[in-house]
Coordinates of C-alpha atoms and ligand atoms in Angstrom, one line a residue:
Chain A
M7 CA 74.1 124.9 97.4
K8 CA 77.5 123.7 95.7
W9 CA 78.1 119.9 96.1
I10 CA 81.5 119.2 96.1
P11 CA 82.7 115.4 94.4
S12 CA 84.4 113.8 97.2
E13 CA 86.0 110.6 97.9
L14 CA 86.3 109.8 102.0
H15 CA 88.2 106.9 102.1
T16 CA 91.9 106.5 100.6
H17 CA 95.2 104.9 101.7
T18 CA 98.6 105.7 100.6
L19 CA 102.0 104.2 101.4
H20 CA 102.2 105.4 104.5
S21 CA 99.8 102.6 105.6
D22 CA 99.2 99.7 102.7
G23 CA 98.2 102.1 100.1
Q24 CA 100.0 101.4 96.8
H25 CA 100.4 104.9 95.7
T26 CA 101.6 108.2 96.9
L27 CA 99.7 111.1 98.1
D28 CA 100.6 112.8 94.9
Q29 CA 99.7 109.7 92.7
L30 CA 96.2 109.5 94.6
V31 CA 95.8 113.1 94.1
Q32 CA 96.7 112.7 90.5
S33 CA 93.9 109.7 90.0
A34 CA 91.3 111.9 91.9
L35 CA 91.5 115.0 89.7
A36 CA 91.3 113.0 86.6
L37 CA 87.8 111.7 88.1
G38 CA 86.7 115.2 88.6
I39 CA 87.0 114.6 92.5
D40 CA 87.5 117.9 93.9
C41 CA 88.0 116.7 97.9
I42 CA 89.6 113.7 99.1
A43 CA 89.8 112.7 103.2
L44 CA 93.2 110.6 103.6
T45 CA 92.4 108.0 106.3
D46 CA 95.4 105.6 106.5
H47 CA 95.5 102.8 108.7
N48 CA 96.2 104.0 112.3
T49 CA 98.7 107.0 111.1
Q50 CA 98.1 110.7 110.0
S51 CA 101.7 110.8 108.9
G52 CA 101.0 110.9 105.0
L53 CA 99.6 114.4 106.1
Q54 CA 103.0 115.7 106.1
D55 CA 102.8 116.3 102.5
R56 CA 99.1 117.7 102.4
Q57 CA 99.8 121.5 102.3
R58 CA 102.6 121.1 99.3
V59 CA 100.0 118.9 97.5
Q60 CA 97.2 121.0 98.1
A61 CA 98.8 124.0 96.9
E62 CA 100.4 122.1 93.9
T63 CA 97.0 120.8 92.6
G64 CA 94.0 123.1 94.3
I65 CA 92.4 119.5 95.3
H66 CA 91.2 119.9 99.1
I67 CA 92.7 117.0 101.6
V68 CA 90.4 116.4 104.8
P69 CA 93.1 114.9 107.5
G70 CA 91.4 111.7 108.6
M71 CA 92.5 108.6 109.7
E72 CA 91.0 104.9 109.8
W73 CA 90.9 103.4 113.1
T74 CA 92.0 99.8 112.1
T75 CA 91.4 98.1 115.1
F76 CA 90.7 94.2 116.4
Y77 CA 86.7 94.6 116.3
G78 CA 86.0 97.4 113.6
H79 CA 87.0 99.9 111.3
M80 CA 86.6 103.5 112.2
L81 CA 86.9 106.6 109.8
T82 CA 87.9 109.7 111.7
L83 CA 87.6 113.2 109.9
G84 CA 89.2 116.4 111.1
I85 CA 90.9 116.2 114.2
H86 CA 94.4 117.6 114.8
D87 CA 95.9 115.2 117.3
Y88 CA 96.3 111.8 117.0
V89 CA 93.8 109.5 119.0
D90 CA 95.1 106.4 120.0
W91 CA 93.0 103.3 119.4
R92 CA 95.3 100.5 121.2
S93 CA 94.0 100.6 124.5
Y94 CA 90.2 100.6 124.0
G95 CA 88.7 97.2 124.2
I96 CA 85.3 96.0 122.3
Y97 CA 83.0 98.0 125.0
D98 CA 84.8 100.9 124.9
I99 CA 84.6 102.4 121.5
E100 CA 82.2 105.2 122.4
Q101 CA 85.1 106.4 124.8
G102 CA 87.3 106.9 121.8
I103 CA 84.6 108.3 119.8
D104 CA 84.2 110.9 122.4
E105 CA 87.9 111.6 122.2
V106 CA 87.8 112.3 118.5
H107 CA 84.6 114.6 118.8
A108 CA 86.5 116.6 121.8
Q109 CA 88.4 117.8 119.1
G110 CA 85.7 118.7 116.8
G111 CA 86.0 116.1 114.5
L112 CA 83.7 113.1 113.3
V113 CA 83.6 109.6 113.4
G114 CA 82.4 107.0 110.7
I115 CA 81.8 103.1 110.6
A116 CA 83.5 102.1 107.9
H117 CA 82.5 99.1 105.7
P118 CA 80.3 97.6 108.7
F119 CA 79.7 94.3 106.7
R120 CA 83.1 93.3 105.3
I121 CA 83.7 89.8 105.9
G122 CA 86.0 90.3 109.4
S123 CA 88.9 88.3 111.0
P124 CA 90.8 86.3 110.3
I125 CA 90.0 87.2 106.5
C126 CA 90.3 90.6 106.9
T127 CA 90.9 91.6 110.4
G128 CA 88.4 93.8 112.1
C129 CA 86.5 94.6 109.0
Y130 CA 83.5 93.7 110.2
W131 CA 81.8 96.1 112.7
E132 CA 81.4 94.0 116.1
Y133 CA 81.5 97.0 118.4
P134 CA 78.0 97.7 120.2
I135 CA 76.9 101.3 120.2
Y136 CA 74.9 102.0 123.0
N137 CA 74.0 105.8 122.3
W138 CA 73.8 106.4 118.2
E139 CA 73.7 110.1 118.7
K140 CA 77.8 109.4 118.9
V141 CA 78.2 108.0 115.3
D142 CA 78.3 110.5 112.6
Y143 CA 78.3 108.6 109.7
I144 CA 78.1 105.3 108.2
E145 CA 80.2 103.9 105.2
V146 CA 77.2 102.4 103.4
W147 CA 78.8 101.9 100.0
S148 CA 82.3 100.4 100.0
T149 CA 84.7 99.9 97.3
L150 CA 84.1 99.9 93.6
M151 CA 80.8 99.4 92.0
P152 CA 79.3 99.2 95.4
A153 CA 75.5 99.0 95.1
I154 CA 75.8 95.5 93.4
K155 CA 78.0 94.1 96.5
K156 CA 76.2 92.3 99.4
D157 CA 78.2 93.6 101.9
S158 CA 77.4 97.2 100.8
Q159 CA 73.2 96.3 100.5
R160 CA 73.6 94.8 104.2
A161 CA 75.1 98.2 105.4
Y162 CA 72.4 100.1 103.3
A163 CA 69.6 98.3 104.6
W164 CA 71.0 98.6 108.3
W165 CA 71.4 102.5 107.7
T166 CA 67.7 102.1 106.7
S167 CA 66.6 100.4 110.0
L168 CA 68.7 103.0 112.0
L169 CA 66.6 105.9 109.9
N170 CA 63.4 104.0 111.0
E171 CA 64.5 104.1 114.9
G172 CA 64.7 107.6 114.7
H173 CA 68.5 108.2 114.3
R174 CA 69.8 110.8 112.3
I175 CA 72.9 109.3 110.4
T176 CA 74.6 110.5 107.7
A177 CA 75.4 108.0 104.7
T178 CA 78.6 108.0 102.6
S179 CA 80.4 105.8 100.0
G180 CA 83.8 105.4 100.0
R181 CA 86.3 103.8 97.7
D182 CA 88.9 102.3 100.5
W183 CA 91.0 103.4 97.7
H184 CA 94.2 101.4 98.0
R185 CA 95.4 101.5 94.2
T186 CA 94.4 102.8 90.7
E187 CA 94.4 100.2 87.9
D188 CA 93.6 101.2 84.1
H189 CA 90.5 99.2 84.1
D190 CA 89.2 99.7 87.6
A191 CA 85.4 99.1 88.0
P192 CA 83.6 102.4 88.6
A193 CA 83.4 104.1 92.2
A194 CA 80.9 106.1 93.6
I195 CA 81.1 110.0 94.8
T196 CA 80.0 111.2 97.8
Y197 CA 78.7 114.9 97.3
L198 CA 79.1 117.0 100.1
G199 CA 76.7 120.3 99.7
T200 CA 78.1 123.5 101.1
E201 CA 75.9 126.7 101.1
D202 CA 78.0 129.6 102.8
E203 CA 81.5 128.7 101.6
D204 CA 81.0 128.5 97.7
Q205 CA 83.2 131.5 97.9
L206 CA 86.0 129.8 99.9
W207 CA 85.9 126.5 97.9
Y208 CA 86.5 128.4 94.6
S209 CA 89.1 130.4 96.2
L210 CA 92.6 129.2 95.5
D211 CA 94.1 130.5 98.6
I212 CA 95.8 128.2 100.4
V213 CA 95.9 128.7 104.3
Q214 CA 99.1 129.0 105.0
T215 CA 99.3 126.9 108.9
S216 CA 102.4 126.9 111.2
D217 CA 105.3 124.8 109.5
T218 CA 106.7 123.0 112.4
P219 CA 109.3 120.7 111.8
F220 CA 107.7 117.6 112.9
T221 CA 104.4 117.0 114.5
D222 CA 101.5 114.3 114.9
H223 CA 99.5 117.5 115.1
V224 CA 97.3 118.6 111.9
E225 CA 96.3 121.9 111.5
L226 CA 93.0 122.3 110.2
E227 CA 91.6 124.8 107.4
P228 CA 88.8 126.6 106.4
K229 CA 87.6 124.0 103.7
D230 CA 87.7 121.4 106.7
N231 CA 85.2 123.1 108.4
S232 CA 82.9 123.0 105.2
V233 CA 83.2 119.2 104.9
L234 CA 82.9 118.6 108.4
T235 CA 79.7 121.2 108.8
A236 CA 78.5 119.1 105.6
M237 CA 78.8 115.9 107.0
R238 CA 77.5 116.8 110.4
Q239 CA 74.3 118.3 108.7
G240 CA 73.7 115.2 106.6
A241 CA 74.3 117.4 103.3
V242 CA 75.2 114.5 101.4
T243 CA 74.2 112.8 98.5
I244 CA 76.1 109.8 96.8
T245 CA 75.9 108.3 93.2
M246 CA 77.8 106.2 90.6
G247 CA 77.3 109.3 88.2
P248 CA 74.6 111.6 88.0
L249 CA 74.2 114.3 90.7
L250 CA 70.7 113.5 92.5
T251 CA 69.3 115.9 95.2
F252 CA 66.0 117.4 96.3
T253 CA 64.3 119.7 98.5
A254 CA 61.0 119.7 100.8
H255 CA 58.7 122.1 101.6
V256 CA 55.1 122.8 103.0
V257 CA 53.0 123.7 100.3
N258 CA 51.7 127.2 99.9
P259 CA 48.5 127.3 97.7
I260 CA 48.9 130.8 97.3
H261 CA 52.5 131.8 96.9
D262 CA 54.4 128.3 96.9
N263 CA 57.4 129.8 95.4
H264 CA 57.9 131.6 98.7
A265 CA 57.5 128.5 100.9
K266 CA 61.1 128.1 102.6
R267 CA 63.1 124.9 100.8
Y268 CA 64.6 122.4 102.9
S269 CA 67.6 120.2 101.9
I270 CA 69.0 117.1 102.3
G271 CA 70.1 116.5 106.1
Q272 CA 67.4 119.1 107.1
E273 CA 64.5 118.7 109.4
I274 CA 61.3 120.3 108.1
D275 CA 58.2 120.9 110.2
C276 CA 54.9 119.6 108.6
P277 CA 52.0 120.6 110.6
Q278 CA 49.1 118.3 110.4
D279 CA 47.0 118.3 107.1
Q280 CA 49.4 120.0 105.0
I281 CA 51.1 119.2 101.8
L282 CA 54.6 118.0 101.5
K283 CA 56.1 118.6 98.2
L284 CA 59.5 117.3 97.1
E285 CA 61.5 118.9 93.9
I286 CA 63.9 116.3 93.0
A287 CA 66.7 117.8 90.9
L288 CA 68.4 115.4 88.3
D289 CA 71.8 116.7 87.0
T290 CA 73.4 114.7 84.2
I291 CA 75.8 117.4 83.3
C292 CA 78.4 117.5 86.1
R293 CA 81.3 115.3 85.9
Q294 CA 79.4 114.5 82.8
K295 CA 82.8 113.1 81.3
H296 CA 83.8 110.8 84.1
Y297 CA 81.0 108.3 83.9
L298 CA 78.9 106.9 81.3
L299 CA 75.6 106.6 81.8
V300 CA 73.6 104.8 78.6
D301 CA 70.3 106.3 77.6
Q302 CA 67.7 104.3 79.0
S303 CA 64.4 104.7 81.5
L304 CA 65.8 105.3 84.9
R305 CA 63.8 104.8 87.9
L306 CA 63.4 107.4 90.3
V307 CA 61.7 106.3 93.9
V308 CA 60.9 108.4 96.9
N309 CA 61.7 106.2 99.7
S310 CA 60.6 106.8 103.6
N311 CA 60.0 105.1 107.0
Q312 CA 56.9 104.6 105.4
G313 CA 58.6 102.7 102.5
I314 CA 58.1 103.7 98.8
L315 CA 55.8 106.8 98.4
F316 CA 56.3 107.7 94.6
E317 CA 58.0 106.3 91.4
Q318 CA 58.2 107.4 87.9
Q319 CA 60.3 106.4 85.1
I320 CA 62.5 109.2 83.9
P321 CA 65.2 109.7 81.0
V322 CA 69.0 110.3 81.3
Q323 CA 68.6 114.2 81.1
T324 CA 68.9 117.0 83.6
E325 CA 65.5 117.7 85.2
V326 CA 63.4 118.6 88.0
Y327 CA 60.8 116.6 89.0
D328 CA 57.7 117.6 91.6
C329 CA 56.5 115.0 93.9
E330 CA 53.4 116.1 96.3
L331 CA 53.0 113.9 99.6
V332 CA 49.5 114.1 100.8
Q333 CA 49.2 112.0 103.6
A334 CA 53.0 113.1 105.5
E335 CA 51.6 112.4 109.2
A336 CA 53.6 109.5 109.7
L337 CA 56.6 110.3 107.6
S338 CA 60.0 110.7 109.9
W339 CA 62.1 110.8 106.9
V340 CA 62.1 110.9 103.3
R341 CA 65.1 110.5 100.8
V342 CA 65.3 109.6 96.8
E343 CA 67.0 106.7 95.3
L344 CA 67.7 106.3 91.7
Y345 CA 68.1 102.8 89.8
G346 CA 69.0 101.9 86.2
Y347 CA 71.7 100.1 84.3
F348 CA 75.1 101.2 85.1
A349 CA 78.2 99.6 83.9
D350 CA 76.0 96.5 82.4
M351 CA 74.5 95.9 85.8
Y352 CA 71.1 96.7 86.9
S353 CA 71.2 98.2 90.2
M354 CA 70.9 101.3 92.5
I355 CA 72.8 104.2 91.2
A356 CA 72.2 107.3 93.4
F357 CA 70.6 107.8 96.6
T358 CA 70.4 111.4 98.7
N359 CA 70.5 111.7 102.7
A360 CA 67.2 111.6 104.3
I361 CA 65.1 115.0 104.8
Y362 CA 63.7 114.5 108.5
I363 CA 60.0 115.3 109.3
T364 CA 58.5 116.8 112.2
H365 CA 54.6 117.5 112.9
S366 CA 53.8 120.0 115.1
S367 CA 49.8 120.1 116.2
Chain B
M2 CA 117.6 96.4 121.8
N3 CA 117.2 92.9 120.3
V4 CA 114.3 90.6 121.2
S5 CA 112.4 87.8 119.9
G6 CA 109.3 85.6 120.5
R7 CA 107.1 83.0 119.9
I8 CA 103.2 83.5 120.1
D9 CA 100.2 81.6 118.8
S10 CA 96.4 82.0 118.0
S11 CA 96.0 83.0 121.7
A12 CA 97.6 86.1 120.7
T13 CA 95.4 87.1 118.3
Q14 CA 93.8 90.9 119.2
T15 CA 96.4 91.4 122.0
H16 CA 99.3 94.2 122.2
I17 CA 103.0 93.6 123.3
T18 CA 104.9 96.6 123.9
Y19 CA 108.5 96.8 124.7
T20 CA 109.4 99.6 126.6
F21 CA 113.4 100.4 126.5
P22 CA 115.7 103.3 127.0
I23 CA 117.6 105.4 124.4
L24 CA 120.4 106.9 126.7
E25 CA 122.1 108.7 124.1
Q26 CA 121.2 111.3 121.4
S27 CA 120.5 109.7 118.2
S28 CA 120.2 111.7 114.8
M29 CA 118.5 108.5 113.4
I30 CA 116.5 105.4 115.2
R31 CA 116.4 102.4 113.4
I32 CA 114.2 99.3 113.5
E33 CA 114.4 96.1 112.1
F34 CA 111.3 93.9 112.6
N35 CA 110.3 90.6 110.8
Y36 CA 107.6 87.5 111.7
T37 CA 107.5 84.1 110.2
P38 CA 105.4 82.4 109.0
K39 CA 103.3 85.0 107.4
T40 CA 100.8 82.4 105.6
L41 CA 98.7 79.4 107.0
T42 CA 99.6 76.7 104.1
D43 CA 97.8 73.8 105.8
T44 CA 94.3 74.1 103.8
H45 CA 92.7 71.8 105.6
Q46 CA 92.9 74.4 108.7
A47 CA 92.4 77.2 106.4
K48 CA 89.2 75.9 104.8
E49 CA 88.0 75.4 108.4
M50 CA 88.8 78.9 109.9
I51 CA 87.4 80.3 106.5
E52 CA 83.8 78.5 106.7
S53 CA 83.8 79.5 110.6
A54 CA 84.3 83.2 109.5
M55 CA 81.8 82.8 106.7
L56 CA 79.2 81.4 108.8
K57 CA 79.9 84.1 112.0
Y58 CA 79.9 87.4 109.4
G59 CA 76.7 86.3 107.3
Y60 CA 78.6 84.9 104.1
N61 CA 77.4 81.3 104.0
D62 CA 75.1 82.1 101.4
P63 CA 74.3 78.4 100.3
Q64 CA 74.8 79.4 96.5
V65 CA 78.3 81.1 96.7
Q66 CA 80.1 78.5 99.6
D67 CA 83.2 79.2 97.5
W68 CA 85.8 79.4 100.8
Q69 CA 88.7 79.5 98.2
K70 CA 88.2 82.9 97.2
Y71 CA 89.9 84.2 100.8
A72 CA 92.3 81.8 100.9
P73 CA 95.0 81.8 102.0
L74 CA 95.1 83.0 105.4
H75 CA 97.9 85.4 106.7
N76 CA 99.1 86.5 110.1
L77 CA 99.2 90.1 110.5
I78 CA 101.0 91.8 113.0
T79 CA 101.7 95.9 113.1
L80 CA 104.3 98.0 114.2
S81 CA 104.1 101.5 116.2
I82 CA 106.5 103.8 118.1
D83 CA 105.9 106.2 121.1
D84 CA 108.8 108.1 121.9
P85 CA 109.0 109.5 125.5
Q86 CA 107.1 112.5 124.5
T87 CA 104.6 111.7 121.7
H88 CA 103.3 109.0 119.3
R89 CA 105.6 108.8 116.2
G90 CA 103.1 106.9 114.2
Q91 CA 102.6 103.4 113.0
A92 CA 103.1 101.0 110.2
H93 CA 99.9 98.9 109.0
R94 CA 100.9 96.9 106.1
Q95 CA 100.9 93.3 105.3
D96 CA 104.9 92.9 105.1
P97 CA 106.3 90.3 107.2
Q98 CA 109.7 92.0 107.1
Q99 CA 110.1 95.7 107.7
T100 CA 112.9 98.1 108.3
H101 CA 111.9 101.8 109.8
F102 CA 113.8 104.8 110.6
L103 CA 113.1 108.1 112.5
S104 CA 115.2 111.1 112.0
A105 CA 114.8 114.7 112.3
D106 CA 114.4 115.4 108.4
H107 CA 113.1 112.1 107.3
A108 CA 111.0 109.1 108.7
S109 CA 110.0 105.9 107.0
P110 CA 106.2 105.7 105.9
G111 CA 103.9 105.7 108.6
F112 CA 105.6 107.7 111.0
W113 CA 106.5 111.3 111.8
K114 CA 109.9 112.7 111.3
G115 CA 111.6 114.8 113.7
F116 CA 114.0 115.0 117.0
N117 CA 114.5 111.9 119.0
P118 CA 114.4 112.5 122.5
V119 CA 116.4 110.6 124.9
G120 CA 114.3 108.6 127.4
Q121 CA 112.1 105.9 127.8
W122 CA 110.8 105.0 124.3
K123 CA 107.8 102.4 123.4
V124 CA 107.6 99.9 120.4
T125 CA 104.2 98.5 120.2
L126 CA 103.4 95.1 118.4
S127 CA 99.7 94.9 117.7
I128 CA 98.6 91.3 116.8
H129 CA 95.5 91.8 114.3
S130 CA 95.8 87.9 113.7
V131 CA 97.7 84.6 114.4
V132 CA 96.5 81.9 112.0
T133 CA 99.5 79.7 112.2
P134 CA 100.2 77.1 114.9
E135 CA 103.2 79.2 115.8
C136 CA 104.6 82.5 114.7
D137 CA 108.0 83.9 115.5
Y138 CA 109.0 87.9 115.6
Q139 CA 112.0 89.4 115.8
L140 CA 112.4 93.3 116.8
E141 CA 115.5 95.0 117.0
V142 CA 115.8 99.0 117.6
W143 CA 119.2 101.3 117.9
G144 CA 120.4 104.4 117.7
N145 CA 123.4 106.0 115.9
Ligands
LIG422 ZN1 88.9 99.2 106.6
LIG423 ZN1 90.4 101.8 104.6

């Protein structure tokens, strides 16, 4: 699995951002980000520069848009054609979602608990969702230093309660990047996992797509599919710094090395009376120069629908930790969280998406 | 087309669409749009509206009753354009005074450049919020 450091919520001068796509991408590259989604408010016109900027810099730009409606902000990713938000009312959001899905795109609820109208118009999510299957992701961490912000904490708790109800929804972070200043507080990184397309991600060949004089139609590229697949599968892990990942397998007492490992976002079947083992990896090397994590004792936590199952104090270093879950019968999901001091604040530093657990008899 | 209007808070969360003909081939479509006022200056009203939003959205933590951090409140109207064939984009930003243009080679930020077809065009004003007692807007569109 290769993990792509990404930023999935950005704006440019095409809406109310204060930078051009070129400037945004330079700032992203300076933070060691390999992939951004351009999600301007209600327009995809910033994508007119996409191929040029990708070819010049090697970054990948996922076509996106932020539906900036009266009753909520919804991110869309990977769609070809503009989908019109203007005709949908407060009870119609699922129709809008269907239109995005019909094009193979994804939708995510942006900053669901940011204060709403008239302070930040439409920023609080007010749309009722009747069918959670339709929501691909929730931006549970929003803006800079998200973990200490109340709206992100509420979103995180909301996401957890949805997982507990049995919904499988990917969580992301989004900087909601409108401008870059010298002394910005740290932003989180959303790592997207790709398995089959490692080669693709390393290749610098930019796929030439049709060069029409103008269009509100966007050509998708192979890397977009890697991103969409990762998001769809929930192969996503979020951090202020170190990369936190884990796998799960059913313990095989004789050939444990051969037991199939399931990764973040996947479903594992754990038959009755079997032991579930997690292998949790903390990687403090990748993107090391882009964040500061002072030497300390970090708190590693395994969380689940049954609450906290395991915790351990660990040092700031690259290491793998094993965790055996003996009574796994009642578990429907597990995820890993990391807590400690970051930028002088004690908070959550990283969390993974869930591995989902079923129990055949 | 040169139109103007006056709206109040009852227009919040509605759209006003002007449909109008562009009958001659235009290499450039230009749009001037402005609205005023932008900002609610009455602090008493602002405090009331902000506190009610803080309550509604669960920001009414008794420890941090700081309504002023959300002041002042602004009106927000955004503009989008549909030509007779396709959606041409949208300008979602705070500026109360906006100039836009569309031509084959260039378009102002938020819009797609391209050929400007003859026929019925639409400009939509999306009224995200009117917080002042009244808000006057003016919209002018012409081709050349
Ligand atoms: Zn937003
Ligand atoms: Zn945004």
